[in-house]
Coordinates of C-alpha atoms and ligand atoms in Angstrom, one line a residue:
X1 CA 85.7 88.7 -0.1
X2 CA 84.6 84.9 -0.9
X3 CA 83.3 82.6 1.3
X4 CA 85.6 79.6 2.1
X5 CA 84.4 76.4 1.6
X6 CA 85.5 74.1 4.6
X7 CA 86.5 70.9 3.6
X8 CA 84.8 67.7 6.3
X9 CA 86.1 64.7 5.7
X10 CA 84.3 61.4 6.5
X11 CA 86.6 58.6 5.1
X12 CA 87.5 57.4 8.9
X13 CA 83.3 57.5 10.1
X14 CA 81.2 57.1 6.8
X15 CA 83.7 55.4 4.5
X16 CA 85.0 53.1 6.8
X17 CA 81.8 51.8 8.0
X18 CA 80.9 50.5 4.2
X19 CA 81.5 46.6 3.7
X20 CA 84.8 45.3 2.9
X21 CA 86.1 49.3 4.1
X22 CA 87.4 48.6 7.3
X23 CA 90.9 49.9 8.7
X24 CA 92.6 49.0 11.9
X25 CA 94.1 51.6 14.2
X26 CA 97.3 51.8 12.6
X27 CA 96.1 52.3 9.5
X28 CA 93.3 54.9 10.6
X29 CA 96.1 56.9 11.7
X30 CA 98.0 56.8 8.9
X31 CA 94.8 58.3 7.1
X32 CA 94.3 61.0 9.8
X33 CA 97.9 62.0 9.3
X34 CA 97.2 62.3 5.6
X35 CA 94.6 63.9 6.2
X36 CA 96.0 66.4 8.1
X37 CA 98.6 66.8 5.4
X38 CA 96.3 67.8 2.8
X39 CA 94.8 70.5 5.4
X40 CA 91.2 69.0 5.9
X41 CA 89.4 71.3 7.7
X42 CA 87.6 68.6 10.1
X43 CA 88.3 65.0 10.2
X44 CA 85.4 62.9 11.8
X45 CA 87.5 60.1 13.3
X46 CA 84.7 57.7 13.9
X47 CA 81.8 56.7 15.6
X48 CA 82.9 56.4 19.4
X49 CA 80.1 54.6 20.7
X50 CA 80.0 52.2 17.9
X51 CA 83.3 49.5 19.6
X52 CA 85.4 49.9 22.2
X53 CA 88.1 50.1 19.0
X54 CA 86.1 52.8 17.1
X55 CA 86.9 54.7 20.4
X56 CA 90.2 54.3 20.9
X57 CA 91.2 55.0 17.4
X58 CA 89.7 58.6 17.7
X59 CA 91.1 59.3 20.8
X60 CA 94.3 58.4 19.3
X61 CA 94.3 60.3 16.4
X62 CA 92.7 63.3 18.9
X63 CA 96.2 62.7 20.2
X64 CA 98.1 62.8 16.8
X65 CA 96.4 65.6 14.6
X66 CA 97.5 69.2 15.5
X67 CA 96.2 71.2 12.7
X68 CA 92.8 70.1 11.8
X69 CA 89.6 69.4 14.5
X70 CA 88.7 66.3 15.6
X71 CA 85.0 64.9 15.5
X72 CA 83.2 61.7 16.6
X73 CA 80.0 61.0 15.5
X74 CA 76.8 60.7 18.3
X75 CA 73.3 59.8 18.3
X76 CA 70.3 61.4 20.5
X77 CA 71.7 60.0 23.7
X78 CA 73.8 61.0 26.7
X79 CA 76.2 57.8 26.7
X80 CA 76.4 58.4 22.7
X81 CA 77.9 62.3 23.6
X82 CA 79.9 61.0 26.0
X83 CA 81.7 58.6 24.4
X84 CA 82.4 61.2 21.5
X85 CA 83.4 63.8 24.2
X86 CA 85.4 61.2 25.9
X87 CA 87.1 60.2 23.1
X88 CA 88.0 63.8 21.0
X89 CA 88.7 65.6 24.1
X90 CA 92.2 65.6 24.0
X91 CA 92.5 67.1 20.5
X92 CA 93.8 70.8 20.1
X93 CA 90.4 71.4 18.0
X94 CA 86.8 69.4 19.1
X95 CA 83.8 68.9 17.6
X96 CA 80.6 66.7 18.6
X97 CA 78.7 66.1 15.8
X98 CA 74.9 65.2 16.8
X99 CA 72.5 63.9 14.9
X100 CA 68.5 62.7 14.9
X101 CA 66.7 61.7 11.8
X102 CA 63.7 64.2 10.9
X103 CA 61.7 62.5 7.6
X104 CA 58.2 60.7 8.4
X105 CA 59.7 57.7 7.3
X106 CA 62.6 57.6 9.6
X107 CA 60.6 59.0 12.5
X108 CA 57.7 56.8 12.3
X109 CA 59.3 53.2 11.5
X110 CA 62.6 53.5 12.6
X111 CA 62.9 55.7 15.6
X112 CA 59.3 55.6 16.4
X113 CA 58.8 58.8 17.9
X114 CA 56.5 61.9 17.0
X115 CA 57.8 64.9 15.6
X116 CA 57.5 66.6 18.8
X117 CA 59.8 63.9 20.7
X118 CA 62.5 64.4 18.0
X119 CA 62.2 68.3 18.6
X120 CA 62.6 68.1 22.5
X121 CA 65.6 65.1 22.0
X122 CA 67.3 67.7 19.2
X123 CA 67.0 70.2 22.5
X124 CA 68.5 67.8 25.1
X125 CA 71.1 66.4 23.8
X126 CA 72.5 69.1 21.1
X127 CA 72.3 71.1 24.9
X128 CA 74.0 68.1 26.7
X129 CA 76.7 68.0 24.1
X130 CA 77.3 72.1 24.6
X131 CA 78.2 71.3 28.2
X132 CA 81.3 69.7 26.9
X133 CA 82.4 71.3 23.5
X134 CA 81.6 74.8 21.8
X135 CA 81.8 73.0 18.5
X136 CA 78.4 71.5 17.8
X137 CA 77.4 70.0 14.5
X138 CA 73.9 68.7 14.4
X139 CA 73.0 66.9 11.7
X140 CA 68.6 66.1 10.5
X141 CA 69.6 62.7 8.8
X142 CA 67.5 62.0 6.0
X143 CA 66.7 65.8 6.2
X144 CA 66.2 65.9 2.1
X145 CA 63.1 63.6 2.5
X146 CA 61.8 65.5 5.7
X147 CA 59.0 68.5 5.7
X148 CA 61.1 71.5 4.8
X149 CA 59.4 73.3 7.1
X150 CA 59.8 70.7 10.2
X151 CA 63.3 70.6 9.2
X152 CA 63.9 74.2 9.6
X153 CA 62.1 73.7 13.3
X154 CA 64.7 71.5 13.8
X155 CA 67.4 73.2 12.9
X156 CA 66.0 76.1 14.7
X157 CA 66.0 74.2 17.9
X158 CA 69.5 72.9 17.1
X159 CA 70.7 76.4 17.0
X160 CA 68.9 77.4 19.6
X161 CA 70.2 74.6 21.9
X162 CA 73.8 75.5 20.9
X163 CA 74.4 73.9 17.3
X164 CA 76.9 75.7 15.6
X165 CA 77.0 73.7 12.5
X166 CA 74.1 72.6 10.2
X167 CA 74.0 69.7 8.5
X168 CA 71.7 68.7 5.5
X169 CA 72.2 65.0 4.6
X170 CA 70.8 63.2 1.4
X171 CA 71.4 60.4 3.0
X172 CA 69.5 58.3 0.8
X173 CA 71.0 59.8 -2.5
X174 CA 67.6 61.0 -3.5
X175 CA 68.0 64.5 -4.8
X176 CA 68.7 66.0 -7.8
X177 CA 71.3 69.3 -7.8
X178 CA 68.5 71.7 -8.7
X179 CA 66.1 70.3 -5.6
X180 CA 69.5 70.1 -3.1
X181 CA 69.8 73.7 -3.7
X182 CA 66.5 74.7 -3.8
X183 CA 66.3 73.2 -0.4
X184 CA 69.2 75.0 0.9
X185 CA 68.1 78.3 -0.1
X186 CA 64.7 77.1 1.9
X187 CA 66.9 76.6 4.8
X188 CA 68.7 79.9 4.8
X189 CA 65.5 82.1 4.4
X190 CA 62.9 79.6 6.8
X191 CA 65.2 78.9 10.0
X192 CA 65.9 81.8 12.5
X193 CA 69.2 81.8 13.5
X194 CA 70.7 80.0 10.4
X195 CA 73.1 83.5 9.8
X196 CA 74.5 82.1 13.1
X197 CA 75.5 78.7 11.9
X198 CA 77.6 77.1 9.1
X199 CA 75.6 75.2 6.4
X200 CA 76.8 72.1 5.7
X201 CA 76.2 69.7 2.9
X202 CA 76.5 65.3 3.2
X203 CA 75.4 63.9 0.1
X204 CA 75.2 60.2 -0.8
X205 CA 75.7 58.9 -4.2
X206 CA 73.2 56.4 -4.7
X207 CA 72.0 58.1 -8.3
X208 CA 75.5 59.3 -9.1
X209 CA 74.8 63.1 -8.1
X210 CA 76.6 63.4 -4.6
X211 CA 79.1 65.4 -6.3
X212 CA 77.0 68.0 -8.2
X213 CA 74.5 68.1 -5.3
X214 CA 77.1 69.2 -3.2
X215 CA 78.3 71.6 -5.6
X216 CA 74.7 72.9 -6.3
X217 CA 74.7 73.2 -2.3
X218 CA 78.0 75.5 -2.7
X219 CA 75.9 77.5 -4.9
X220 CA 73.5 78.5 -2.5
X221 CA 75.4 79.0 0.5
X222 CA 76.5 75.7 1.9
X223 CA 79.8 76.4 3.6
X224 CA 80.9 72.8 4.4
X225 CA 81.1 70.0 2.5
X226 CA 81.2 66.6 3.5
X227 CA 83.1 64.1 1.6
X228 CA 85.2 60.7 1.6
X229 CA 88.1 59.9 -0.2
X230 CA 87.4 57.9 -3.6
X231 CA 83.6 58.4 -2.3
X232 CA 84.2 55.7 -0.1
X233 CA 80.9 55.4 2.1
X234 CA 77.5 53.4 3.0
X235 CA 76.2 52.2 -0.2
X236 CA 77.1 53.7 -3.0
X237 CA 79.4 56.1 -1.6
X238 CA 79.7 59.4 -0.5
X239 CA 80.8 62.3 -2.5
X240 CA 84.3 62.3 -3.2
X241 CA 86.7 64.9 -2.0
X242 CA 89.0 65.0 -5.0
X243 CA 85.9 65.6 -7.5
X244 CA 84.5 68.2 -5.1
X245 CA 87.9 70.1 -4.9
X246 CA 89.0 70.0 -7.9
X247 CA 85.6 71.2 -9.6
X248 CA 86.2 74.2 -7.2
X249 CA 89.6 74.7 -7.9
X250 CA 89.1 73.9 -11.7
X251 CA 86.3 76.1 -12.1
X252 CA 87.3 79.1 -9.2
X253 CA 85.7 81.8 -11.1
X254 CA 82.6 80.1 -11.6
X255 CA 82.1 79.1 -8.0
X256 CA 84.0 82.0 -6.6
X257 CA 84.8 80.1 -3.2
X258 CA 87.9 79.5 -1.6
X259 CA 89.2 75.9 0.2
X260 CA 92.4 75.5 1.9
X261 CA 92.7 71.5 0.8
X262 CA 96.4 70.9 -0.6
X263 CA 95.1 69.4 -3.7
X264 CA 98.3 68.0 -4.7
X265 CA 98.0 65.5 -1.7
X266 CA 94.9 64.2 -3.4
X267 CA 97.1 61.3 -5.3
X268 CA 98.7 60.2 -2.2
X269 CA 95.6 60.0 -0.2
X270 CA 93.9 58.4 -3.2
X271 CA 96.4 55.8 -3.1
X272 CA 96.3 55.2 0.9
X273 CA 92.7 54.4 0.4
X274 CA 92.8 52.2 -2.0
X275 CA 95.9 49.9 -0.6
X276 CA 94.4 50.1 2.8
X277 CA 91.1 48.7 2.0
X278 CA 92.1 47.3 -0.9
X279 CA 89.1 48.9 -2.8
X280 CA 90.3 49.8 -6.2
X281 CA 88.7 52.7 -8.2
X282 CA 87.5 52.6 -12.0
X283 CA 90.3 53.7 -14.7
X284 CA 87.5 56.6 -15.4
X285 CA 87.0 57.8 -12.2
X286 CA 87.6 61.6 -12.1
X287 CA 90.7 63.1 -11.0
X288 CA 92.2 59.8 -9.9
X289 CA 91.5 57.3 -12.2
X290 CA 94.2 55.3 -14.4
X291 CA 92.8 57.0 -17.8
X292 CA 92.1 60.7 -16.0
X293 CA 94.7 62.0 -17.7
X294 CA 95.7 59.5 -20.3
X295 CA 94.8 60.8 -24.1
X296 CA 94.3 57.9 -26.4
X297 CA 93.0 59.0 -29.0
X298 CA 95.2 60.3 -32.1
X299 CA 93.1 63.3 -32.8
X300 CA 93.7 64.4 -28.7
X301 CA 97.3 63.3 -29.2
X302 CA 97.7 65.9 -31.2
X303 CA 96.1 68.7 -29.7
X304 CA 97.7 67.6 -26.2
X305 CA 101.0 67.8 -27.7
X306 CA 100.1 70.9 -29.6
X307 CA 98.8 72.7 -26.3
X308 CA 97.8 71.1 -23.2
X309 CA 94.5 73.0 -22.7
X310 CA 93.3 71.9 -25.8
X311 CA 92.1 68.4 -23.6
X312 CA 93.3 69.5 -20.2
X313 CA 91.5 70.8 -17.6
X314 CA 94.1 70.5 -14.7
X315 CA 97.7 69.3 -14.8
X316 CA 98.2 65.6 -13.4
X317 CA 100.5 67.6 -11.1
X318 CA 97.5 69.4 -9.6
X319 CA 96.3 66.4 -7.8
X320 CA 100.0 65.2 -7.0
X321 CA 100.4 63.1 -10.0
X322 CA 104.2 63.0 -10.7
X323 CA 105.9 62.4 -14.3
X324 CA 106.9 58.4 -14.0
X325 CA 110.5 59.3 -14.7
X326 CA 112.8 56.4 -13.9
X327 CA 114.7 57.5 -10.8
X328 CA 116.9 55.0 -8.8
X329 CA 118.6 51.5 -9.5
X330 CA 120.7 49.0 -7.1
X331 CA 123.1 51.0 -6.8
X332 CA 121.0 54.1 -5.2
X333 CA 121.8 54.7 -1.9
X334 CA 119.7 55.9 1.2
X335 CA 119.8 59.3 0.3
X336 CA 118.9 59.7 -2.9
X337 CA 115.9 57.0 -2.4
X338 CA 114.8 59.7 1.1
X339 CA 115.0 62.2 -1.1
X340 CA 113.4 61.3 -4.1
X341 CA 110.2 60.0 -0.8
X342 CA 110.4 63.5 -0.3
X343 CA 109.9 64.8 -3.4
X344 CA 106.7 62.9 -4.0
X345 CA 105.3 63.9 -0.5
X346 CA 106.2 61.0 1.7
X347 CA 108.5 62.1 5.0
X348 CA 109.1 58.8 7.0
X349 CA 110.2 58.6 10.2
X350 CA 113.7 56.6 10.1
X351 CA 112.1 53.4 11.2
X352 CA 109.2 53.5 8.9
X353 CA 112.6 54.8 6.5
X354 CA 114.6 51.6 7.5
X355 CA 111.8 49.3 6.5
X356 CA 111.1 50.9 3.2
X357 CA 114.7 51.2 2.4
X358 CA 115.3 47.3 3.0
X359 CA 112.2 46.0 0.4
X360 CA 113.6 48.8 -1.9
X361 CA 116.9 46.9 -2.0
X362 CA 115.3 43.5 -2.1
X363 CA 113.3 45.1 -5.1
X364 CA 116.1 47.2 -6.7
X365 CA 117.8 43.5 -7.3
X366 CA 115.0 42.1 -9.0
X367 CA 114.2 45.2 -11.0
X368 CA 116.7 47.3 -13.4
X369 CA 114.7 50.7 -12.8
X370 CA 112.8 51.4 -10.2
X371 CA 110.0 54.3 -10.8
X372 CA 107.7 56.2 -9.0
X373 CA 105.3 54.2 -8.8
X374 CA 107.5 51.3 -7.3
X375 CA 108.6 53.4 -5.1
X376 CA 104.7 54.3 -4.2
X377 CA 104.1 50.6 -3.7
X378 CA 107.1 50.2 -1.2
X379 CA 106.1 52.9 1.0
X380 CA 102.9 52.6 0.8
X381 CA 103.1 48.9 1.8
X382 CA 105.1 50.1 5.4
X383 CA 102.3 51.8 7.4
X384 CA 100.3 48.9 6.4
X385 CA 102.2 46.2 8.0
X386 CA 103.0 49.0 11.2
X387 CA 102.9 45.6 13.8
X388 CA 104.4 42.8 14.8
X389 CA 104.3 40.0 12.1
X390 CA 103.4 36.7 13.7
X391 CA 104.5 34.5 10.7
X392 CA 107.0 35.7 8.0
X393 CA 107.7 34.0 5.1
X394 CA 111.2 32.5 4.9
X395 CA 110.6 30.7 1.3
X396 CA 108.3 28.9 -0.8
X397 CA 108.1 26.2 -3.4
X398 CA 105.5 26.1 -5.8
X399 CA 105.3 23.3 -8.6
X400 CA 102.7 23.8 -10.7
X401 CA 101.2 22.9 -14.2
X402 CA 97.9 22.5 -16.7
X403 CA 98.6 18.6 -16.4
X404 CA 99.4 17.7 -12.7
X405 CA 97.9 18.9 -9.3
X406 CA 99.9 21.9 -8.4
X407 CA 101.5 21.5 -5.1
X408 CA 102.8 24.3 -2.3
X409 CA 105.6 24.0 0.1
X410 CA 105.6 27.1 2.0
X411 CA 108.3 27.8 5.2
X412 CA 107.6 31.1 7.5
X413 CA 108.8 32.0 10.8
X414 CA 106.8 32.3 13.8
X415 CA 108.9 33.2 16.6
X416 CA 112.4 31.4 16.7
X417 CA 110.0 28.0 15.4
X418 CA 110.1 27.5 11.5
X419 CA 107.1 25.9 10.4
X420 CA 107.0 24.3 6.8
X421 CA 103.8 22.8 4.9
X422 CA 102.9 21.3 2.1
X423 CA 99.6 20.9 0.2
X424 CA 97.7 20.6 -3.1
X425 CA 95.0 22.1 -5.1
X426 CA 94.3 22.5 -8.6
X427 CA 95.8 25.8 -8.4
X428 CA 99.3 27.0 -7.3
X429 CA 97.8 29.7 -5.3
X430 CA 95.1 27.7 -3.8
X431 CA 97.8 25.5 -2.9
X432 CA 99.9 27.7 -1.4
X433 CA 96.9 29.2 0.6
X434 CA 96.2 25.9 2.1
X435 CA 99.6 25.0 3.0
X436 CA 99.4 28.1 5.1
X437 CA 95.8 27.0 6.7
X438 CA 97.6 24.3 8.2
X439 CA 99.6 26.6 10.1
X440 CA 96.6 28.0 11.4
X441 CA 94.7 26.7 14.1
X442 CA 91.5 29.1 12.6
X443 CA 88.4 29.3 10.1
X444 CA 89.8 31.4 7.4
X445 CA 87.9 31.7 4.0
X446 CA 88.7 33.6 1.5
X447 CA 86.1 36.3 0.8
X448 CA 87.7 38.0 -2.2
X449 CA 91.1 38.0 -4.4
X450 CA 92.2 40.2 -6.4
X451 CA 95.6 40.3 -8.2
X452 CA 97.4 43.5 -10.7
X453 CA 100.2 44.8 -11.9
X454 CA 101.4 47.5 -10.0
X455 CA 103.8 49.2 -12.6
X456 CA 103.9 48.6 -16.4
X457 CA 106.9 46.5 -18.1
X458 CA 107.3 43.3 -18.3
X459 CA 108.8 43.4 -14.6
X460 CA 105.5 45.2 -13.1
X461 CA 105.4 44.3 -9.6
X462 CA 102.6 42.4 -8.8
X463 CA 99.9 44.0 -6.0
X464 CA 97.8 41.0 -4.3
X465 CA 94.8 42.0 -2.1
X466 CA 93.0 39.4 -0.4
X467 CA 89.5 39.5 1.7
X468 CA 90.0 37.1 5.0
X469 CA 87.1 36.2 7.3
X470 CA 89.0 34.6 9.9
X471 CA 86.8 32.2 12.7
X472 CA 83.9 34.9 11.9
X473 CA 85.7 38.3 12.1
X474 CA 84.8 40.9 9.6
X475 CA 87.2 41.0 6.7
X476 CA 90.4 41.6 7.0
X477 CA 92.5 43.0 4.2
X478 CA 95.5 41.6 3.4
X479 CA 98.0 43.1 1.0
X480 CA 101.3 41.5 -1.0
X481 CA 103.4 43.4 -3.4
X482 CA 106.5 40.9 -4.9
X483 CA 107.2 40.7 -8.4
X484 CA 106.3 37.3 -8.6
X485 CA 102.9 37.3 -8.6
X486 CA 102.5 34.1 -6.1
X487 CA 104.9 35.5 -3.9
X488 CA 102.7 38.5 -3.8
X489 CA 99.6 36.6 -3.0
X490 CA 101.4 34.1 -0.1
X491 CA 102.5 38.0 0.9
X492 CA 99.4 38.8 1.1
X493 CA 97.5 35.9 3.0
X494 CA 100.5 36.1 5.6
X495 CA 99.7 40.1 6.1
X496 CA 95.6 39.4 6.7
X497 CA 96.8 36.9 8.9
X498 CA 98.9 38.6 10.9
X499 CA 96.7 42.0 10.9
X500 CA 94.4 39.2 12.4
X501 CA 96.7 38.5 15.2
X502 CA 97.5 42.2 15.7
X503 CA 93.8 43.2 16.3
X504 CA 91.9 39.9 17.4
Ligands
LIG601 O1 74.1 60.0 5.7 C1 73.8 60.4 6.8 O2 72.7 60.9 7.0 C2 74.8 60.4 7.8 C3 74.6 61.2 9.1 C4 74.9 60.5 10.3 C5 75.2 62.6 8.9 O3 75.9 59.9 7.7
LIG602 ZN1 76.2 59.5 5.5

C-alpha cells in the first residue's frame, strides 16, 4: 500500500505573520473553513502566545473546524504550551506543535544556550506539552543548518519525551532538493525511535526550491508536508500547497503517495488569499496563475485544440478552475444565482446569501452578463466585510481633469448622521481619499494602492486594494470592487476603515 502524504497547512501561523499578510478574526475563519473544505489534514491556527487576538482566533476556529486537527504554535516555555493548549483545546482533533532551534548559529547568538540546555528544554517542555495533548509535533528550527548528528539527538529526545511528529524546517531556504533528502534519509537511519514518528517537511523558499525540497523530502520518506497557500510566509514564502499537490497528483506514479487534499478547492482558496490580504500572485505562478493554463502561442494553439495533452498537464478543472461561461443577467433570480454559488463551490449561509444576492443586483444593472468571475468577486467580497460598517458610502462626486485640480465630494453614513466632505488634490482619488480623512479623527497613510480589473470586457469590474496604517496599527487591508474604478477605490478606503473600527 502507499504511504499518504498528510497535507499541514500554515497559511493562518507562517503566512499570516509575513508583512502586509495579516487577517482579522473573521477572515481567519473564513480561511479555516476553507481549509477544512479542501480536507487539510492539520491547520496550525496561529501562534497563541503571540496577542491576546492570535489566541482567540484559534480557539475560535478550534470551535468551528470539525474535520481536520487544530494546532497552535509554541516555543520552549510553559506559558508558551499553555496558551497553545488553552487555546486548541476545544477542537475535536489537537495538536501542540513545539519547537527549539538546534544550529550553532541559532543556539549561540540567538538563544544563547549550549547544546546540552537545548536537549534538556526539548525534554521539558515537549514532556510538559504531553501532559495536555497526545498530539506532539516538535519541530528543530533551522534544523537544515544544524549538526546532523545533534539533530538526530534532538529528535531522539523529542521522541522520547513524547513527540509524535518530526519536523525538519529549512527555515532559512538554504538547501538544495538533493541535500534536503539526503538529510532526511540521515534522519530515518541516525535517530532511534524515528519509525515511531511522522517525518515532516517545512521548507522556505528563499532560493526558489521550497517546493522541490519538499518533494525531494517525499522522496525519502517525509510523510507531512508543510505548506501555505500561494506560498504565503516569512520572507520569501513558504512552499505552496497547490504546487506541492498538484506535482503529487500530476505525477502519482512517479511519487507513488497518496493525499486526501480536494484539489479542486485549490482556486477558491487561492482566491480567498489573495482578496483577503490583498497579495496578488504572478500571472506565471503555477497552478494558479492568470497564464497557468492560458496557450498563447499559435503553434500550442494548435496542438491544444488538436488534443489537450499535447500542452496540458492537468485540466483547469483540476484545481477548481471553471469554464467562464456567461451565466446570469438582471433578470436572474435567487435561485439560479444560489445555484450557480453552488456549482462553483461556495454554500452561504442565507445571510452571507442575502448580502451577496443584493451587490449581485446592484451589479447585474450595471453589467449585461455577469460571469463567473463576477460572481467570484461578489462573494468573495462578503466574508470580507463580515462586521459592522461604521461609515457607508451613500454617494460621491468626483470632478476631475488634466487641467484643473480635481476635487471630491464624498457623503457616507455613520449611524443615522450623514456626513459629507469635500476636498482637492491633484488626483481624483487622492481627492476623494482626503475628503474621507476629514471624517476621521485618525493618522491614516496610505501604505500601498493597488487597482485591476477584475473580469475582462470593456465593463471589468474594477478590484481596489488599499494598505492603511491607521494612528500606527499594522496595515490594514482594505478592499473595493465597483465597476467604476473610483467607486472601487472610495470602497475600498471605507472597508480598511471600518475593518479598523471592527478590530482597534
Ligand atoms: O521556519 C521555521 O523554522 C518555522 C518553525 C517554527 C517550524 O516556522
Ligand atoms: Zn517557517
Amino acid at each position: 500500500m502507499s504511504r499518504t502524504i498528510k497535507i499541514f497547512d500554515t497559511t493562518l501561523r507562517d503566512g499570516e505573520q509575513s508583512p502586509g499578510c495579516s487577517m482579522n478574526l473573521s477572515e481567519k475563519i473564513e480561511v479555516a473553513k476553507q481549509l477544512e473544505a479542501m480536507k487539510v489534514d492539520i491547520i496550525e491556527a496561529g501562534f497563541a502566545i503571540a496577542s491576546p487576538g492570535d489566541a482567540s482566533a484559534i480557539e475560535q476556529i478550534a470551535k468551528t473546524v470539525k474535520d481536520s486537527t487544530i494546532c497552535s504554535l509554541a516555543r520552549c516555555a510553559e506559558k508558551d504550551i499553555d496558551a497553545a493548549w488553552n487555546a486548541i483545546k476545544q477542537a475535536n482533533s489537537s495538536r501542540i506543535h513545539v519547537f527549539l532551534a538546534t544550529s550553532p548559529l541559532h543556539m549561540e547568538y540567538k538563544l544563547k544556550m549550549t547544546p546540552d540546555q537545548v536537549l534538556e528544554s526539548i525534554a521539558h517542555h515537549v514532556a510538559y506539552a504531553k501532559k495536555y495533548c497526545s498530539d506532539i509535533e516538535f519541530s528543530a528550527e533551522d534544523a537544515c543548518r544544524s549538526d546532523l548528528d545533534f539533530l538526530c539527538k534532538a529528535f531522539e529526545t523529542a521522541i522520547k519525551a513524547g513527540a509524535t511528529t518530526l519536523n525538519i524546517p529549512d527555515t532559512v531556504g538554504y538547501m538544495v532538493p538533493d541535500e534536503y533528502a539526503k538529510t532526511v534519509r540521515y534522519i530515518k537511519e541516525h535517530t532511534k525511535g524515528v519509525e515511531n514518528a511522522i517525518l515532516s517537511c517545512h521548507c522556505h523558499n528563499d532560493l526558489g526550491m521550497a517546493v522541490a525540497n519538499s518533494l525531494a523530502g517525499v522522496e525519502a520518506g517525509i510523510e507531512q508536508i508543510e505548506c501555505t497557500i500561494n506560498g504565503i510566509g516569512e520572507r520569501a514564502g513558504n512552499a505552496s500547497m497547490e504546487e506541492c499537490a498538484m506535482a503529487l497528483k500530476v505525477r502519482k506514479p512517479y511519487f507513488n503517495v497518496e493525499c486526501n487534499l480536494d484539489t479542486t478547492q485549490i482556486y477558491r482558496a487561492s482566491r480567498m488569499i489573495q482578496t483577503i490580504t490583498g497579495v496578488p500572485v504572478a500571472p506565471t505562478k503555477p497552478i494558479i496563475g492568470a497564464n497557468a493554463f492560458a496557450h498563447e502561442s499559435g503553434i500550442h494553439q494548435h496542438g491544444v485544440l488538436a488534443h489537450k495533452e499535447t500542452y496540458e498537464i492537468m485540466t483547469p478543472e483540476s484545481v477548481g478552475i471553471t469554464k467562464n461561461a456567461i451565466v446570469l443577467g438582471k433578470h436572474s433570480g435567487r435561485h439560479a444565482f444560489e445555484d450557480r454559488l453552488k456549482e462553483l463551490g461556495y454554500n452561504l449561509d442565507s445571510e452571507k446569501l442575502d448580502k451577496a444576492f443584493k451587490k449581485f443586483k446592484v451589479l447585474a444593472d450595471k453589467k449585461k452578463v455577469i460571469k463567473d468571475r463576477d460572481l467570484e468577486a461578489l462573494v468573495v467580497a462578503v466574508p470580507v466585510t463580515d462586521f459592522e460598517e461604521r461609515f457607508v458610502l451613500e454617494n460621491f462626486v468626483i470632478n476631475s481633469g488634466n487641467t484643473i485640480t480635481s476635487t471630491a465630494v464624498i457623503r457616507v453614513k455613520k449611524g443615522d448622521e450623514v456626513i459629507e466632505k469635500v476636498a482637492g488634490s491633484d488626483g481624483p482619488i487622492n481627492a476623494a481619499f482626503r475628503a474621507i480623512n476629514k471624517m476621521v479623527d485618525k493618522e491614516i497613510i496610505l501604505e500601498d494602492y493597488n487597482l485591476k480589473a477584475m473580469t475582462e470586457g470593456e465593463d471589468a469590474q474594477g478590484e481596489a486594494i488599499v494598505k492603511l496604517s491607521i494612528d500606527g496599527s499594522e496595515w490594514i487591508t482594505g478592499r473595493g470592487v465597483a465597476v467604476d474604478i473610483v467607486e472601487a477605490s472610495i470602497k475600498a478606503y471605507l472597508n480598511g476603515i471600518n475593518k479598523y473600527y471592527s478590530e482597534y
